[in-house]
Structure formats: C-alpha cells, structure tokens
Coordinates of N, CA, C and O in Angstrom, one line a residue:
M1 N -63.7 48.0 -53.5 CA -63.0 49.2 -53.0 C -63.4 50.4 -53.9 O -63.3 50.3 -55.1
A2 N -63.7 51.5 -53.2 CA -64.2 52.7 -53.9 C -63.0 53.5 -54.4 O -61.9 53.4 -53.9
V3 N -63.2 54.2 -55.6 CA -62.1 55.0 -56.2 C -62.1 56.4 -55.5 O -61.1 57.0 -55.3
E4 N -63.4 56.8 -55.1 CA -63.5 58.1 -54.4 C -64.4 57.9 -53.2 O -65.2 57.0 -53.1
A5 N -64.2 58.9 -52.2 CA -65.1 58.8 -51.0 C -65.2 60.3 -50.5 O -64.4 61.1 -50.7
R6 N -66.4 60.5 -49.9 CA -66.6 61.8 -49.3 C -65.5 62.0 -48.2 O -65.2 61.1 -47.5
I7 N -65.1 63.3 -48.1 CA -64.0 63.5 -47.1 C -64.4 63.3 -45.6 O -63.6 62.8 -44.8
D8 N -65.7 63.7 -45.3 CA -66.1 63.5 -43.9 C -66.2 62.0 -43.6 O -65.8 61.5 -42.5
K9 N -66.7 61.2 -44.6 CA -66.8 59.7 -44.4 C -65.4 59.1 -44.3 O -65.1 58.2 -43.4
W10 N -64.4 59.6 -45.1 CA -63.1 59.1 -45.1 C -62.4 59.4 -43.8 O -61.7 58.5 -43.2
M11 N -62.5 60.6 -43.3 CA -61.9 60.9 -42.0 C -62.5 60.2 -40.8 O -61.8 59.8 -39.9
W12 N -63.8 59.9 -40.9 CA -64.4 59.0 -39.9 C -63.9 57.6 -40.0 O -63.6 57.0 -39.0
A13 N -63.9 57.1 -41.2 CA -63.5 55.7 -41.5 C -62.0 55.4 -41.1 O -61.7 54.4 -40.6
T14 N -61.2 56.4 -41.2 CA -59.8 56.3 -40.9 C -59.5 56.7 -39.5 O -58.3 56.8 -39.1
R15 N -60.5 57.0 -38.7 CA -60.4 57.3 -37.3 C -59.7 58.6 -36.9 O -59.1 58.8 -35.9
I16 N -59.7 59.5 -37.9 CA -59.2 60.9 -37.6 C -60.2 61.6 -36.6 O -59.8 62.3 -35.7
F17 N -61.5 61.4 -36.9 CA -62.5 61.9 -36.0 C -63.4 60.8 -35.5 O -63.5 59.8 -36.2
K18 N -63.9 61.0 -34.3 CA -64.7 59.9 -33.6 C -66.0 59.7 -34.3 O -66.5 58.6 -34.4
T19 N -66.7 60.7 -34.8 CA -68.0 60.6 -35.5 C -67.9 61.3 -36.8 O -67.1 62.3 -37.0
R20 N -68.8 61.0 -37.7 CA -68.9 61.6 -39.0 C -69.4 63.1 -38.8 O -69.0 64.0 -39.5
T21 N -70.3 63.3 -37.8 CA -70.8 64.6 -37.5 C -69.7 65.5 -37.1 O -69.7 66.7 -37.6
V22 N -68.8 65.1 -36.3 CA -67.7 65.9 -35.8 C -66.8 66.2 -37.0 O -66.3 67.4 -37.2
A23 N -66.6 65.3 -37.9 CA -65.8 65.5 -39.2 C -66.4 66.5 -40.0 O -65.8 67.4 -40.6
A24 N -67.8 66.5 -40.2 CA -68.5 67.4 -41.0 C -68.4 68.8 -40.4 O -68.3 69.8 -41.1
E25 N -68.5 68.9 -39.1 CA -68.4 70.2 -38.4 C -67.0 70.8 -38.6 O -66.9 72.0 -38.7
A26 N -66.0 70.0 -38.5 CA -64.6 70.5 -38.8 C -64.5 71.1 -40.2 O -63.8 72.1 -40.4
C27 N -65.1 70.4 -41.1 CA -65.1 71.0 -42.5 C -65.9 72.3 -42.5 O -65.4 73.3 -43.2
K28 N -67.0 72.4 -41.9 CA -67.8 73.6 -41.9 C -67.0 74.8 -41.2 O -67.2 75.9 -41.6
K29 N -66.2 74.4 -40.2 CA -65.5 75.5 -39.5 C -64.2 75.8 -40.2 O -63.4 76.7 -39.8
G30 N -63.9 75.2 -41.3 CA -62.7 75.5 -42.1 C -61.4 74.9 -41.6 O -60.3 75.3 -41.9
R31 N -61.5 73.8 -40.8 CA -60.3 73.2 -40.2 C -59.7 72.1 -41.1 O -58.7 71.6 -40.8
I32 N -60.5 71.7 -42.2 CA -60.0 70.7 -43.1 C -59.7 71.4 -44.4 O -60.5 72.2 -45.0
S33 N -58.5 71.0 -45.0 CA -58.1 71.6 -46.3 C -57.4 70.6 -47.1 O -56.8 69.6 -46.6
M34 N -57.5 70.9 -48.4 CA -56.7 70.1 -49.4 C -56.0 71.1 -50.3 O -56.7 72.0 -50.8
N35 N -54.7 71.0 -50.5 CA -53.9 71.9 -51.3 C -54.1 73.3 -50.8 O -54.1 74.3 -51.6
G36 N -54.2 73.5 -49.5 CA -54.3 74.8 -48.9 C -55.6 75.5 -49.0 O -55.8 76.6 -48.5
M37 N -56.6 74.8 -49.6 CA -57.9 75.4 -49.7 C -58.9 74.7 -48.8 O -58.9 73.4 -48.8
P38 N -59.7 75.4 -48.0 CA -60.7 74.7 -47.2 C -61.7 73.9 -48.0 O -62.1 74.4 -49.1
V39 N -62.2 72.8 -47.5 CA -63.1 72.0 -48.3 C -64.4 71.7 -47.5 O -64.5 71.9 -46.3
K40 N -65.5 71.4 -48.3 CA -66.8 71.1 -47.7 C -66.8 69.6 -47.4 O -66.0 68.8 -47.9
A41 N -67.7 69.2 -46.5 CA -67.8 67.8 -46.1 C -68.1 66.9 -47.3 O -67.8 65.7 -47.3
S42 N -68.8 67.4 -48.4 CA -69.1 66.6 -49.5 C -68.0 66.4 -50.5 O -68.2 65.6 -51.5
R43 N -66.9 67.1 -50.3 CA -65.8 67.0 -51.3 C -65.3 65.5 -51.3 O -65.2 64.9 -50.3
T44 N -64.9 65.0 -52.5 CA -64.4 63.7 -52.6 C -62.9 63.6 -52.5 O -62.2 64.6 -53.0
V45 N -62.4 62.6 -52.0 CA -60.9 62.4 -51.9 C -60.6 61.2 -52.8 O -61.4 60.2 -52.9
K46 N -59.4 61.3 -53.4 CA -58.9 60.2 -54.3 C -57.6 59.7 -53.7 O -56.9 60.4 -52.9
V47 N -57.2 58.6 -54.2 CA -55.8 58.1 -53.8 C -54.8 59.1 -54.2 O -54.8 59.6 -55.3
G48 N -53.9 59.4 -53.3 CA -52.8 60.3 -53.5 C -53.1 61.7 -53.0 O -52.1 62.5 -53.0
D49 N -54.3 62.0 -52.7 CA -54.6 63.4 -52.2 C -54.0 63.6 -50.8 O -53.8 62.6 -50.0
I50 N -53.6 64.8 -50.5 CA -53.1 65.2 -49.2 C -54.1 66.0 -48.4 O -54.6 67.0 -48.9
V51 N -54.6 65.5 -47.3 CA -55.6 66.2 -46.5 C -54.9 66.8 -45.2 O -54.2 66.1 -44.5
Q52 N -55.1 68.1 -45.0 CA -54.6 68.8 -43.8 C -55.8 69.0 -42.8 O -56.8 69.5 -43.2
V53 N -55.5 68.5 -41.6 CA -56.5 68.6 -40.5 C -55.9 69.5 -39.5 O -54.9 69.2 -38.9
R54 N -56.5 70.7 -39.2 CA -56.0 71.6 -38.2 C -56.7 71.3 -36.9 O -57.9 71.5 -36.7
K55 N -56.0 70.7 -36.0 CA -56.4 70.5 -34.6 C -55.4 71.3 -33.7 O -54.3 70.8 -33.5
P56 N -55.8 72.5 -33.3 CA -54.9 73.4 -32.6 C -54.2 72.6 -31.5 O -54.8 71.9 -30.8
P57 N -52.9 72.9 -31.4 CA -52.1 73.9 -32.0 C -51.4 73.5 -33.2 O -50.6 74.2 -33.8
I58 N -51.6 72.3 -33.8 CA -50.9 71.8 -34.9 C -51.8 71.5 -36.1 O -53.0 71.3 -35.9
T59 N -51.2 71.3 -37.3 CA -51.9 70.9 -38.5 C -51.3 69.5 -38.9 O -50.2 69.4 -39.2
Y60 N -52.2 68.5 -38.9 CA -51.8 67.2 -39.3 C -52.0 67.1 -40.8 O -52.9 67.7 -41.4
S61 N -51.1 66.3 -41.5 CA -51.3 66.0 -42.9 C -51.3 64.5 -43.1 O -50.5 63.8 -42.6
F62 N -52.3 64.1 -43.9 CA -52.5 62.7 -44.2 C -52.5 62.5 -45.7 O -53.2 63.2 -46.4
K63 N -51.9 61.4 -46.2 CA -51.9 61.0 -47.6 C -52.9 59.9 -47.7 O -52.9 58.9 -47.0
V64 N -53.8 60.0 -48.7 CA -54.9 59.0 -48.9 C -54.3 57.9 -49.7 O -53.8 58.0 -50.8
L65 N -54.3 56.7 -49.1 CA -53.8 55.5 -49.7 C -55.0 54.6 -50.3 O -54.8 53.9 -51.3
Q66 N -56.1 54.7 -49.6 CA -57.4 54.1 -50.1 C -58.5 55.0 -49.8 O -58.6 55.6 -48.7
A67 N -59.5 55.1 -50.7 CA -60.6 55.9 -50.5 C -61.7 55.0 -49.9 O -62.5 54.4 -50.6
I68 N -61.8 54.9 -48.6 CA -62.7 54.0 -47.9 C -63.8 54.9 -47.3 O -63.6 56.0 -46.9
E69 N -65.0 54.3 -47.2 CA -66.2 54.9 -46.6 C -66.7 54.2 -45.4 O -67.7 54.6 -44.8
H70 N -66.2 53.0 -45.1 CA -66.6 52.2 -44.0 C -65.5 52.1 -43.0 O -64.4 51.9 -43.3
R71 N -65.9 52.3 -41.7 CA -64.9 52.4 -40.6 C -64.1 51.1 -40.5 O -64.7 50.0 -40.6
V72 N -62.9 51.2 -40.3 CA -62.0 50.0 -40.2 C -61.4 50.0 -38.8 O -61.3 51.0 -38.1
G73 N -60.9 48.8 -38.5 CA -60.2 48.7 -37.2 C -58.9 49.4 -37.2 O -58.3 49.8 -38.2
A74 N -58.4 49.7 -36.0 CA -57.2 50.6 -35.9 C -56.0 49.9 -36.5 O -55.1 50.7 -37.0
K75 N -55.9 48.6 -36.6 CA -54.8 48.0 -37.2 C -54.8 48.1 -38.7 O -53.7 48.0 -39.4
L76 N -56.0 48.4 -39.3 CA -56.1 48.5 -40.8 C -55.9 50.0 -41.3 O -55.9 50.2 -42.5
V77 N -55.9 50.9 -40.3 CA -55.8 52.3 -40.7 C -54.5 52.6 -41.5 O -54.6 53.4 -42.5
P78 N -53.4 52.1 -41.2 CA -52.2 52.4 -42.0 C -52.3 52.0 -43.5 O -51.6 52.5 -44.4
H79 N -53.2 51.0 -43.8 CA -53.4 50.7 -45.2 C -54.3 51.7 -46.0 O -54.3 51.7 -47.2
A80 N -55.0 52.5 -45.2 CA -55.9 53.5 -45.9 C -55.3 54.9 -45.9 O -55.7 55.7 -46.8
M81 N -54.4 55.2 -45.0 CA -53.8 56.5 -45.0 C -52.3 56.5 -44.5 O -52.0 55.5 -43.8
E82 N -51.6 57.5 -44.8 CA -50.2 57.7 -44.3 C -50.1 59.0 -43.7 O -50.5 60.0 -44.3
N83 N -49.5 59.0 -42.5 CA -49.3 60.3 -41.8 C -48.1 61.0 -42.3 O -47.0 60.5 -42.2
V84 N -48.2 62.1 -43.0 CA -47.1 62.8 -43.5 C -46.9 64.2 -42.9 O -46.4 65.1 -43.5
T85 N -47.3 64.3 -41.6 CA -47.2 65.5 -40.8 C -45.7 65.8 -40.7 O -44.9 64.9 -40.3
T86 N -45.3 67.1 -40.9 CA -43.9 67.5 -40.8 C -43.4 67.5 -39.3 O -44.2 67.7 -38.4
P87 N -42.2 67.2 -39.1 CA -41.6 67.1 -37.7 C -41.8 68.4 -36.9 O -41.9 68.4 -35.7
D88 N -41.7 69.6 -37.7 CA -41.8 70.9 -37.0 C -43.2 71.0 -36.3 O -43.3 71.7 -35.3
Q89 N -44.2 70.4 -36.9 CA -45.6 70.5 -36.2 C -45.6 69.7 -34.9 O -46.2 70.1 -33.9
Y90 N -44.9 68.6 -34.9 CA -44.8 67.8 -33.6 C -44.0 68.5 -32.6 O -44.2 68.4 -31.4
E91 N -43.0 69.3 -33.0 CA -42.2 70.1 -32.1 C -43.1 71.2 -31.5 O -43.0 71.5 -30.3
L92 N -43.9 71.7 -32.3 CA -44.9 72.7 -31.8 C -45.8 72.1 -30.7 O -46.1 72.7 -29.7
L93 N -46.2 70.9 -31.0 CA -47.1 70.2 -30.0 C -46.3 69.9 -28.7 O -46.9 70.1 -27.6
E94 N -45.1 69.5 -28.8 CA -44.2 69.3 -27.6 C -44.0 70.5 -26.8 O -44.1 70.5 -25.6
M95 N -43.7 71.6 -27.5 CA -43.5 72.9 -26.9 C -44.8 73.3 -26.1 O -44.7 73.9 -25.0
N96 N -46.0 73.1 -26.7 CA -47.2 73.4 -26.1 C -47.4 72.6 -24.8 O -47.9 73.1 -23.8
R97 N -47.0 71.3 -24.9 CA -47.2 70.4 -23.7 C -46.2 70.9 -22.6 O -46.6 70.9 -21.4
I98 N -45.0 71.3 -22.9 CA -44.1 71.7 -21.9 C -44.5 73.0 -21.3 O -44.4 73.2 -20.0
S99 N -45.0 73.9 -22.1 CA -45.4 75.2 -21.5 C -46.6 75.2 -20.6 O -46.9 76.1 -19.9
G100 N -47.4 74.1 -20.7 CA -48.6 73.9 -19.8 C -49.8 74.7 -20.4 O -50.1 74.6 -21.5
F101 N -50.5 75.4 -19.5 CA -51.7 76.1 -19.9 C -51.4 77.4 -20.5 O -51.6 78.5 -19.9
A102 N -50.9 77.4 -21.7 CA -50.6 78.6 -22.4 C -51.8 79.5 -22.8 O -51.7 80.7 -22.8
D103 N -52.9 78.8 -23.0 CA -54.1 79.5 -23.4 C -54.9 80.1 -22.3 O -55.7 81.0 -22.5
R104 N -54.7 79.7 -21.1 CA -55.4 80.1 -19.9 C -54.7 81.4 -19.3 O -53.6 81.3 -18.9
A105 N -55.5 82.5 -19.3 CA -54.9 83.7 -18.7 C -54.9 83.6 -17.2 O -55.7 82.9 -16.6
R106 N -53.8 84.1 -16.6 CA -53.7 84.0 -15.2 C -54.9 84.7 -14.5 O -55.3 85.8 -14.8
G107 N -55.4 84.0 -13.5 CA -56.5 84.5 -12.7 C -57.9 84.1 -13.2 O -58.9 84.3 -12.6
T108 N -57.9 83.4 -14.4 CA -59.2 82.9 -14.9 C -59.3 81.5 -14.7 O -58.4 80.7 -14.5
G109 N -60.5 81.0 -14.6 CA -60.8 79.6 -14.4 C -60.7 79.2 -12.9 O -60.6 80.0 -12.0
R110 N -60.6 78.0 -12.7 CA -60.6 77.4 -11.4 C -59.2 77.6 -10.8 O -58.2 77.4 -11.5
P111 N -59.1 77.9 -9.5 CA -57.8 78.0 -8.9 C -57.0 76.7 -8.8 O -57.6 75.7 -8.6
T112 N -55.8 76.8 -8.9 CA -54.9 75.6 -8.8 C -54.8 75.3 -7.3 O -55.2 76.0 -6.4
K113 N -54.2 74.1 -7.0 CA -54.0 73.7 -5.7 C -53.1 74.7 -4.9 O -53.3 75.1 -3.8
R114 N -52.1 75.2 -5.6 CA -51.2 76.2 -5.1 C -51.9 77.5 -4.7 O -51.8 78.1 -3.7
D115 N -52.8 77.9 -5.7 CA -53.6 79.1 -5.4 C -54.5 78.9 -4.2 O -54.7 79.9 -3.4
R116 N -55.1 77.8 -4.1 CA -56.0 77.5 -3.0 C -55.3 77.6 -1.7 O -55.7 78.1 -0.7
R117 N -54.1 77.0 -1.6 CA -53.3 77.0 -0.4 C -52.9 78.5 0.0 O -52.9 78.8 1.2
K118 N -52.6 79.3 -1.0 CA -52.3 80.7 -0.7 C -53.5 81.4 -0.2 O -53.4 82.2 0.7
L119 N -54.7 81.1 -0.8 CA -55.9 81.7 -0.3 C -56.2 81.3 1.2 O -56.6 82.2 2.0
D120 N -56.0 80.0 1.4 CA -56.3 79.6 2.8 C -55.3 80.2 3.8 O -55.7 80.6 4.9
E121 N -54.1 80.4 3.4 CA -53.1 81.0 4.2 C -53.4 82.5 4.5 O -53.3 83.0 5.6
F122 N -53.9 83.1 3.4 CA -54.3 84.5 3.5 C -55.5 84.8 4.4 O -55.6 85.7 5.2
T123 N -56.5 83.9 4.3 CA -57.7 84.1 5.1 C -57.7 83.4 6.4 O -58.7 83.6 7.2
A124 N -56.7 82.7 6.8 CA -56.6 82.0 8.1 C -56.4 83.1 9.2 O -55.9 84.1 9.0
P125 N -57.0 82.8 10.3 CA -56.9 83.7 11.5 C -55.4 83.9 11.8 O -54.6 83.0 11.7
Q126 N -55.1 85.1 12.3 CA -53.7 85.5 12.5 C -53.2 84.9 13.8 O -52.0 84.9 14.1
F127 N -54.0 84.4 14.7 CA -53.6 83.9 15.9 C -54.4 82.7 16.3 O -55.6 82.5 15.9
N128 N -53.9 81.9 17.1 CA -54.6 80.7 17.7 C -54.8 80.9 19.2 O -54.1 81.7 19.8
T129 N -55.7 80.2 19.7 CA -55.9 80.3 21.2 C -54.8 79.7 22.0 O -54.6 80.0 23.1
E130 N -53.9 79.0 21.3 CA -52.8 78.3 22.0 C -51.5 79.2 22.0 O -50.5 78.8 22.5
D131 N -51.6 80.3 21.3 CA -50.4 81.1 21.1 C -50.1 82.2 22.2 O -50.3 83.4 22.0
N132 N -49.7 81.7 23.3 CA -49.2 82.6 24.4 C -50.2 83.7 24.8 O -49.8 84.8 25.1
F133 N -51.4 83.5 24.7 CA -52.4 84.5 25.1 C -53.1 84.1 26.4 O -53.5 82.9 26.5
D134 N -53.2 85.0 27.3 CA -53.8 84.7 28.6 C -55.2 85.3 28.6 O -55.4 86.4 28.8
F135 N -56.2 84.4 28.3 CA -57.5 84.8 28.2 C -58.2 84.8 29.6 O -59.4 85.1 29.7
E136 N -57.4 84.4 30.6 CA -58.0 84.5 31.9 C -57.8 85.8 32.6 O -58.2 86.0 33.7
F137 N -57.2 86.7 31.9 CA -57.0 88.0 32.4 C -58.4 88.7 32.6 O -59.2 88.7 31.7
D138 N -58.5 89.4 33.7 CA -59.8 90.0 34.1 C -59.7 91.5 33.8 O -58.9 92.2 34.4
F139 N -60.4 92.0 32.7 CA -60.3 93.4 32.3 C -61.0 94.3 33.3 O -60.8 95.5 33.3
N140 N -62.0 93.8 34.0 CA -62.8 94.6 34.9 C -62.1 94.9 36.2 O -62.4 95.9 36.9
K141 N -61.2 94.1 36.6 CA -60.4 94.2 37.8 C -59.4 95.3 37.7 O -58.6 95.3 36.7
E142 N -59.4 96.3 38.6 CA -58.4 97.3 38.5 C -57.1 96.8 39.1 O -57.0 96.1 40.0
E143 N -56.0 97.3 38.4 CA -54.7 97.0 38.9 C -54.4 97.8 40.1 O -54.6 99.0 40.2
S144 N -53.8 97.1 41.1 CA -53.4 97.8 42.3 C -51.9 97.9 42.4 O -51.2 96.9 42.2
D145 N -51.4 99.1 42.6 CA -50.0 99.3 42.7 C -49.6 99.4 44.2 O -50.1 99.9 45.0

C-alpha cells in the first residue's frame, strides 16, 4: 500500500472520474482543490487529506483514507475514501433537480413537446374541407332574383 499517490490517479482509482484523462482535465480546469487551493494532476495526496471536486452545481468533498493508484471495485471504494460533502451541497443539487433546466434560456435549444404542439396548432390550416363549406357553389353562375 502506497503512502502517497498522484491526485489524478487517486480520483480515477476511487471512481470519482471514469478515466484518468478526465481527472487530469478537471485538475487543469481548476475544478479540483485541496485546502481551497486548485491543484495540478501531479499533486500527491496523503491519508487524511480533504479533496474538493467541483462538479457543477455542487462541490463534493472526499477524505483520503488510503492513497491508492490502482482502480478498485465499487465495493472497496469506501475503504479508500470517505464522502464528507456537506448536506447543504446536496440541498443545492436537489433544488437544481426540482427547478429543471435552469441553465437553458427560454427559446434556445430543441423545442419541447409542448412547444411543438403549440407550433403545430399555430401553423395548422384554419379550416377543414368538412367544416360547413359548400364548395359546390358555382361562382360563374349569376344569381337570378
């Protein structure tokens, strides 16, 4: 068992990120921090360190229990890290779920089913051939009184 591990390897090994490349990109973009300071992918983590991972809209916090560099099964992840994310962050996540598409401005992107129905209703012809119209009327014939 290693005493230290690279942060990108540790996050991949503990299944925080799907690939090590994605973990390194998150470090490069400043989404990973320790003690409030952004870290590079080569930064080492030790037992007891707290790692903050910003995955909008919330910031997850994990305590390092083991500095591992090899990916482990999902059942063994709790032996390598402890989730110490505060409850207010999870409330933020729940509020975002309830509010729906908060990031999408109205009118941008693909229309919803409701929008499509309104468009169809708007562009539909105003009359049908079955709606009390007499198309057998002869306009060329003069009316006689």
